[in-house]
GROMACS .gro file of C-alpha atoms in nm:
model
  252
    1MET     CA    1  20.058  14.233  11.019
    2GLN     CA    2  19.720  14.120  10.889
    3GLU     CA    3  19.551  13.802  11.000
    4ILE     CA    4  19.507  13.517  10.758
    5SER     CA    5  19.171  13.473  10.589
    6PRO     CA    6  18.901  13.370  10.837
    7HIS     CA    7  18.798  13.097  10.596
    8LYS     CA    8  19.142  12.934  10.631
    9ASP     CA    9  19.188  13.006  11.002
   10ARG     CA   10  19.111  12.703  11.218
   11PHE     CA   11  19.166  12.867  11.556
   12PHE     CA   12  18.817  13.004  11.616
   13PHE     CA   13  18.647  12.682  11.506
   14TYR     CA   14  18.857  12.464  11.737
   15TYR     CA   15  18.824  12.719  12.017
   16ALA     CA   16  18.445  12.694  11.988
   17LEU     CA   17  18.474  12.314  11.988
   18GLY     CA   18  18.680  12.335  12.307
   19LEU     CA   19  18.412  12.542  12.479
   20LEU     CA   20  18.142  12.295  12.372
   21ALA     CA   21  18.354  12.003  12.496
   22VAL     CA   22  18.380  12.165  12.840
   23VAL     CA   23  18.001  12.204  12.850
   24LEU     CA   24  17.940  11.843  12.747
   25VAL     CA   25  18.190  11.704  12.998
   26GLY     CA   26  18.096  11.936  13.282
   27PHE     CA   27  17.722  11.885  13.254
   28ALA     CA   28  17.739  11.511  13.180
   29PRO     CA   29  17.677  11.388  13.538
   30SER     CA   30  17.397  11.633  13.619
   31PHE     CA   31  17.232  11.674  13.279
   32PHE     CA   32  17.334  11.464  12.979
   33ALA     CA   33  17.397  11.135  13.162
   34ARG     CA   34  17.216  11.194  13.488
   35LEU     CA   35  17.052  10.849  13.476
   36VAL     CA   36  17.394  10.684  13.451
   37PHE     CA   37  17.528  10.889  13.742
   38GLN     CA   38  17.201  10.844  13.937
   39GLN     CA   39  17.170  11.211  14.020
   40GLN     CA   40  16.884  11.347  14.228
   41SER     CA   41  16.600  11.513  14.041
   42VAL     CA   42  16.629  11.887  13.977
   43PRO     CA   43  16.364  12.149  13.899
   44ALA     CA   44  16.244  12.184  13.540
   45TYR     CA   45  16.391  12.533  13.509
   46LEU     CA   46  16.741  12.391  13.561
   47HIS     CA   47  16.684  12.145  13.278
   48LEU     CA   48  16.574  12.439  13.065
   49HIS     CA   49  16.882  12.637  13.166
   50GLY     CA   50  17.109  12.345  13.077
   51ALA     CA   51  16.942  12.301  12.740
   52LEU     CA   52  16.960  12.672  12.657
   53LEU     CA   53  17.327  12.695  12.753
   54THR     CA   54  17.422  12.381  12.563
   55ALA     CA   55  17.237  12.497  12.252
   56TRP     CA   56  17.427  12.827  12.265
   57PHE     CA   57  17.762  12.649  12.240
   58VAL     CA   58  17.631  12.418  11.966
   59LEU     CA   59  17.527  12.729  11.771
   60LEU     CA   60  17.870  12.880  11.837
   61VAL     CA   61  18.041  12.578  11.681
   62THR     CA   62  17.794  12.582  11.392
   63GLN     CA   63  17.866  12.948  11.318
   64ALA     CA   64  18.243  12.895  11.333
   65TRP     CA   65  18.211  12.596  11.101
   66LEU     CA   66  18.003  12.796  10.852
   67VAL     CA   67  18.271  13.065  10.834
   68ARG     CA   68  18.545  12.807  10.797
   69SER     CA   69  18.341  12.646  10.517
   70SER     CA   70  18.307  12.985  10.344
   71ASN     CA   71  17.929  12.978  10.390
   72VAL     CA   72  17.922  13.337  10.512
   73ALA     CA   73  17.572  13.407  10.377
   74LEU     CA   74  17.415  13.136  10.594
   75HIS     CA   75  17.635  13.244  10.885
   76ARG     CA   76  17.487  13.594  10.863
   77GLN     CA   77  17.130  13.467  10.828
   78LEU     CA   78  17.170  13.241  11.130
   79GLY     CA   79  17.332  13.527  11.318
   80ARG     CA   80  17.003  13.716  11.328
   81PHE     CA   81  16.838  13.422  11.500
   82ILE     CA   82  17.130  13.376  11.739
   83ALA     CA   83  17.118  13.741  11.845
   84ALA     CA   84  16.756  13.687  11.950
   85TYR     CA   85  16.838  13.349  12.106
   86ALA     CA   86  17.098  13.517  12.327
   87VAL     CA   87  16.810  13.684  12.511
   88LEU     CA   88  16.685  13.338  12.611
   89VAL     CA   89  17.034  13.248  12.735
   90VAL     CA   90  17.032  13.559  12.955
   91ILE     CA   91  16.684  13.482  13.090
   92GLY     CA   92  16.769  13.117  13.156
   93SER     CA   93  17.094  13.204  13.333
   94LEU     CA   94  16.929  13.464  13.555
   95MET     CA   95  16.645  13.223  13.630
   96ALA     CA   96  16.890  12.958  13.752
   97THR     CA   97  17.093  13.209  13.953
   98LEU     CA   98  16.806  13.388  14.125
   99ASN     CA   99  16.638  13.061  14.221
  100PHE     CA  100  16.953  12.914  14.379
  101VAL     CA  101  16.893  13.069  14.722
  102PRO     CA  102  16.523  12.983  14.762
  103ARG     CA  103  16.589  12.629  14.633
  104GLU     CA  104  16.857  12.558  14.894
  105LEU     CA  105  16.657  12.722  15.173
  106ALA     CA  106  16.357  12.509  15.080
  107ALA     CA  107  16.582  12.202  15.106
  108GLY     CA  108  16.660  12.286  15.469
  109ALA     CA  109  16.960  12.518  15.461
  110THR     CA  110  16.975  12.844  15.654
  111PHE     CA  111  17.193  13.145  15.581
  112ASP     CA  112  17.417  13.045  15.874
  113THR     CA  113  17.456  12.682  15.767
  114ASP     CA  114  17.811  12.577  15.679
  115MET     CA  115  17.838  12.485  15.313
  116ARG     CA  116  17.970  12.146  15.424
  117ASP     CA  117  17.611  12.065  15.524
  118VAL     CA  118  17.458  12.215  15.209
  119ASN     CA  119  17.686  12.082  14.935
  120SER     CA  120  18.043  12.000  15.033
  121GLN     CA  121  18.143  11.983  14.666
  122GLN     CA  122  18.070  12.353  14.631
  123ALA     CA  123  18.254  12.475  14.940
  124VAL     CA  124  18.332  12.405  15.306
  125GLY     CA  125  18.422  12.629  15.596
  126ILE     CA  126  18.202  12.922  15.493
  127SER     CA  127  17.838  12.999  15.555
  128PHE     CA  128  17.569  12.948  15.295
  129LEU     CA  129  17.511  13.324  15.295
  130THR     CA  130  17.875  13.398  15.213
  131PHE     CA  131  17.887  13.138  14.937
  132ALA     CA  132  17.550  13.234  14.790
  133THR     CA  133  17.640  13.603  14.785
  134GLY     CA  134  17.957  13.537  14.590
  135LEU     CA  135  17.787  13.293  14.355
  136VAL     CA  136  17.488  13.516  14.281
  137CYS     CA  137  17.693  13.833  14.231
  138LEU     CA  138  17.952  13.669  14.005
  139ASN     CA  139  17.688  13.481  13.805
  140ILE     CA  140  17.497  13.803  13.743
  141ALA     CA  141  17.826  13.965  13.641
  142SER     CA  142  17.889  13.687  13.391
  143VAL     CA  143  17.544  13.736  13.238
  144ILE     CA  144  17.599  14.112  13.213
  145GLY     CA  145  17.936  14.050  13.049
  146PHE     CA  146  17.777  13.806  12.806
  147ALA     CA  147  17.504  14.054  12.710
  148LEU     CA  148  17.740  14.350  12.667
  149LEU     CA  149  17.995  14.157  12.463
  150LEU     CA  150  17.723  14.010  12.241
  151ALA     CA  151  17.589  14.361  12.187
  152LEU     CA  152  17.938  14.469  12.080
  153ALA     CA  153  17.957  14.169  11.848
  154VAL     CA  154  17.636  14.283  11.680
  155VAL     CA  155  17.755  14.644  11.655
  156PHE     CA  156  18.087  14.535  11.500
  157ARG     CA  157  17.947  14.256  11.284
  158GLY     CA  158  18.093  14.431  10.980
  159SER     CA  159  18.444  14.364  11.111
  160ALA     CA  160  18.510  13.990  11.122
  161ASP     CA  161  18.813  14.024  11.350
  162MET     CA  162  18.623  14.234  11.605
  163HIS     CA  163  18.301  14.035  11.579
  164LYS     CA  164  18.446  13.689  11.635
  165ARG     CA  165  18.651  13.795  11.936
  166PHE     CA  166  18.355  13.960  12.104
  167VAL     CA  167  18.146  13.646  12.046
  168LEU     CA  168  18.415  13.419  12.191
  169PHE     CA  169  18.473  13.635  12.497
  170ALA     CA  170  18.096  13.654  12.551
  171SER     CA  171  18.087  13.275  12.548
  172VAL     CA  172  18.384  13.249  12.785
  173SER     CA  173  18.199  13.475  13.028
  174ILE     CA  174  17.931  13.205  13.079
  175ILE     CA  175  18.157  12.897  13.074
  176ALA     CA  176  18.228  12.898  13.451
  177PRO     CA  177  17.937  12.667  13.554
  178PRO     CA  178  18.056  12.364  13.351
  179VAL     CA  179  18.416  12.437  13.453
  180ALA     CA  180  18.296  12.427  13.815
  181ARG     CA  181  18.140  12.084  13.753
  182ILE     CA  182  18.469  11.959  13.610
  183SER     CA  183  18.641  12.089  13.923
  184ARG     CA  184  18.404  11.872  14.127
  185MET     CA  185  18.500  11.569  13.918
  186LEU     CA  186  18.874  11.625  13.951
  187ALA     CA  187  18.902  11.761  14.305
  188ASP     CA  188  18.562  11.689  14.461
  189THR     CA  189  18.521  12.061  14.526
  190GLU     CA  190  18.468  12.393  14.350
  191GLN     CA  191  18.718  12.556  14.584
  192GLY     CA  192  19.078  12.569  14.469
  193PRO     CA  193  19.259  12.663  14.149
  194ILE     CA  194  19.078  12.460  13.882
  195ILE     CA  195  18.802  12.711  13.800
  196PRO     CA  196  19.025  13.021  13.774
  197LEU     CA  197  19.292  12.824  13.588
  198GLY     CA  198  19.036  12.685  13.345
  199LEU     CA  199  18.902  13.031  13.267
  200LEU     CA  200  19.255  13.170  13.242
  201LEU     CA  201  19.348  12.906  12.985
  202PHE     CA  202  19.063  13.014  12.758
  203VAL     CA  203  19.168  13.377  12.788
  204LEU     CA  204  19.536  13.298  12.732
  205ALA     CA  205  19.452  13.102  12.418
  206ILE     CA  206  19.314  13.417  12.254
  207VAL     CA  207  19.600  13.630  12.387
  208ILE     CA  208  19.859  13.388  12.246
  209TYR     CA  209  19.672  13.371  11.917
  210ASP     CA  210  19.672  13.750  11.888
  211TYR     CA  211  20.043  13.775  11.955
  212SER     CA  212  20.122  13.493  11.712
  213ARG     CA  213  19.923  13.660  11.432
  214LEU     CA  214  19.944  14.030  11.510
  215LYS     CA  215  20.241  14.063  11.746
  216LYS     CA  216  20.005  14.253  11.978
  217LEU     CA  217  19.664  14.222  12.141
  218HIS     CA  218  19.374  14.291  11.909
  219ARG     CA  219  19.160  14.591  12.004
  220ALA     CA  220  18.857  14.367  12.060
  221THR     CA  221  19.061  14.148  12.294
  222LEU     CA  222  19.167  14.450  12.498
  223ILE     CA  223  18.810  14.580  12.517
  224SER     CA  224  18.676  14.238  12.616
  225LEU     CA  225  18.937  14.181  12.885
  226GLY     CA  226  18.890  14.530  13.028
  227LEU     CA  227  18.513  14.494  13.031
  228LEU     CA  228  18.512  14.152  13.196
  229LEU     CA  229  18.772  14.252  13.456
  230ALA     CA  230  18.578  14.567  13.546
  231ILE     CA  231  18.243  14.388  13.572
  232ASN     CA  232  18.382  14.106  13.785
  233ALA     CA  233  18.576  14.347  14.008
  234VAL     CA  234  18.258  14.540  14.080
  235ALA     CA  235  18.069  14.215  14.139
  236GLY     CA  236  18.337  14.099  14.382
  237LEU     CA  237  18.319  14.423  14.578
  238ILE     CA  238  17.940  14.401  14.594
  239ALA     CA  239  17.963  14.039  14.711
  240LEU     CA  240  18.181  14.151  15.003
  241SER     CA  241  17.949  14.436  15.098
  242PRO     CA  242  17.635  14.454  15.313
  243LEU     CA  243  17.447  14.545  14.995
  244GLY     CA  244  17.538  14.214  14.834
  245ARG     CA  245  17.436  14.014  15.139
  246ALA     CA  246  17.111  14.207  15.170
  247PHE     CA  247  17.028  14.140  14.806
  248VAL     CA  248  17.086  13.766  14.844
  249MET     CA  249  16.878  13.753  15.161
  250SER     CA  250  16.597  13.929  14.975
  251LEU     CA  251  16.583  13.633  14.736
  252ALA     CA  252  16.464  13.403  15.015
   0.00000   0.00000   0.00000
C-alpha cells in the first residue's frame, strides 16, 4: 500500500510541531522565560546551545510546512542550509555536554558527591561521577545518532518517505534534554519513567503511523530504530565501564 501524497499528509507537520512544543515548554524556565522563573545565570555557551537547538526545531517545522504547502523547491533550497546548520547543532550539543563536568566541579561538587547535593532535580542516591558518566555517554550517543541519521537523510533525499523519517528520528535523538526539563516540572526529578516514556511516545507515533498507512514498518523506520538502539546500547555499556568513568574524569 502506498502512502498518501506528502503534500496532503499532515502527520509529519504536526509531529514536527509536537517536537517544537516540547522544546519550548521544556526550556521555558531555564531559557525562554528565565527572568520570570528567576533562574540563576548560566554560561554563555549554554545560551548558545539552547538557541541552536531551538532553531533546529523551528527549521524542522518550517521544512514540514513547506512540503505541506507544496513549496518543494524552497524546501530543497533551504535543505542545503539546514544540512550545514546541523554541524552547528552537533558542535553546540557536544560543547554543552563536555563542559557539564568541569562546570559542576567548579561549583563545588566532587566526583564522590551525592547528586542530592549537586542538583536534586537531576538525581539522588548516586554519586556525581555515576550520574555524569551516564549523562555524558548518552548525550554523546544522541549526537552521534543525530549526525548519522541526518547523513542518511541527505543520502536518501531523493526518496521523500525515507528522507522525512530519517530527519524526524534524527530530531527525536536530541529531544531528551527538554523532555528531562519537563520531567523536573512534573515530578521534580529526572529520575523515573517520564523521560523514557516521553521518548517512547515519539517513537510509537511513527510506528503507529507506518502501520496505519503501510501495514508494516517502513524501511527507514527500521533502520533508524536499529541504529539508535545500537548506539545507545553501546553508550550504556561504556557508561557502566571503567573506560566511561575514566573518560568523564578526564574532563575535569
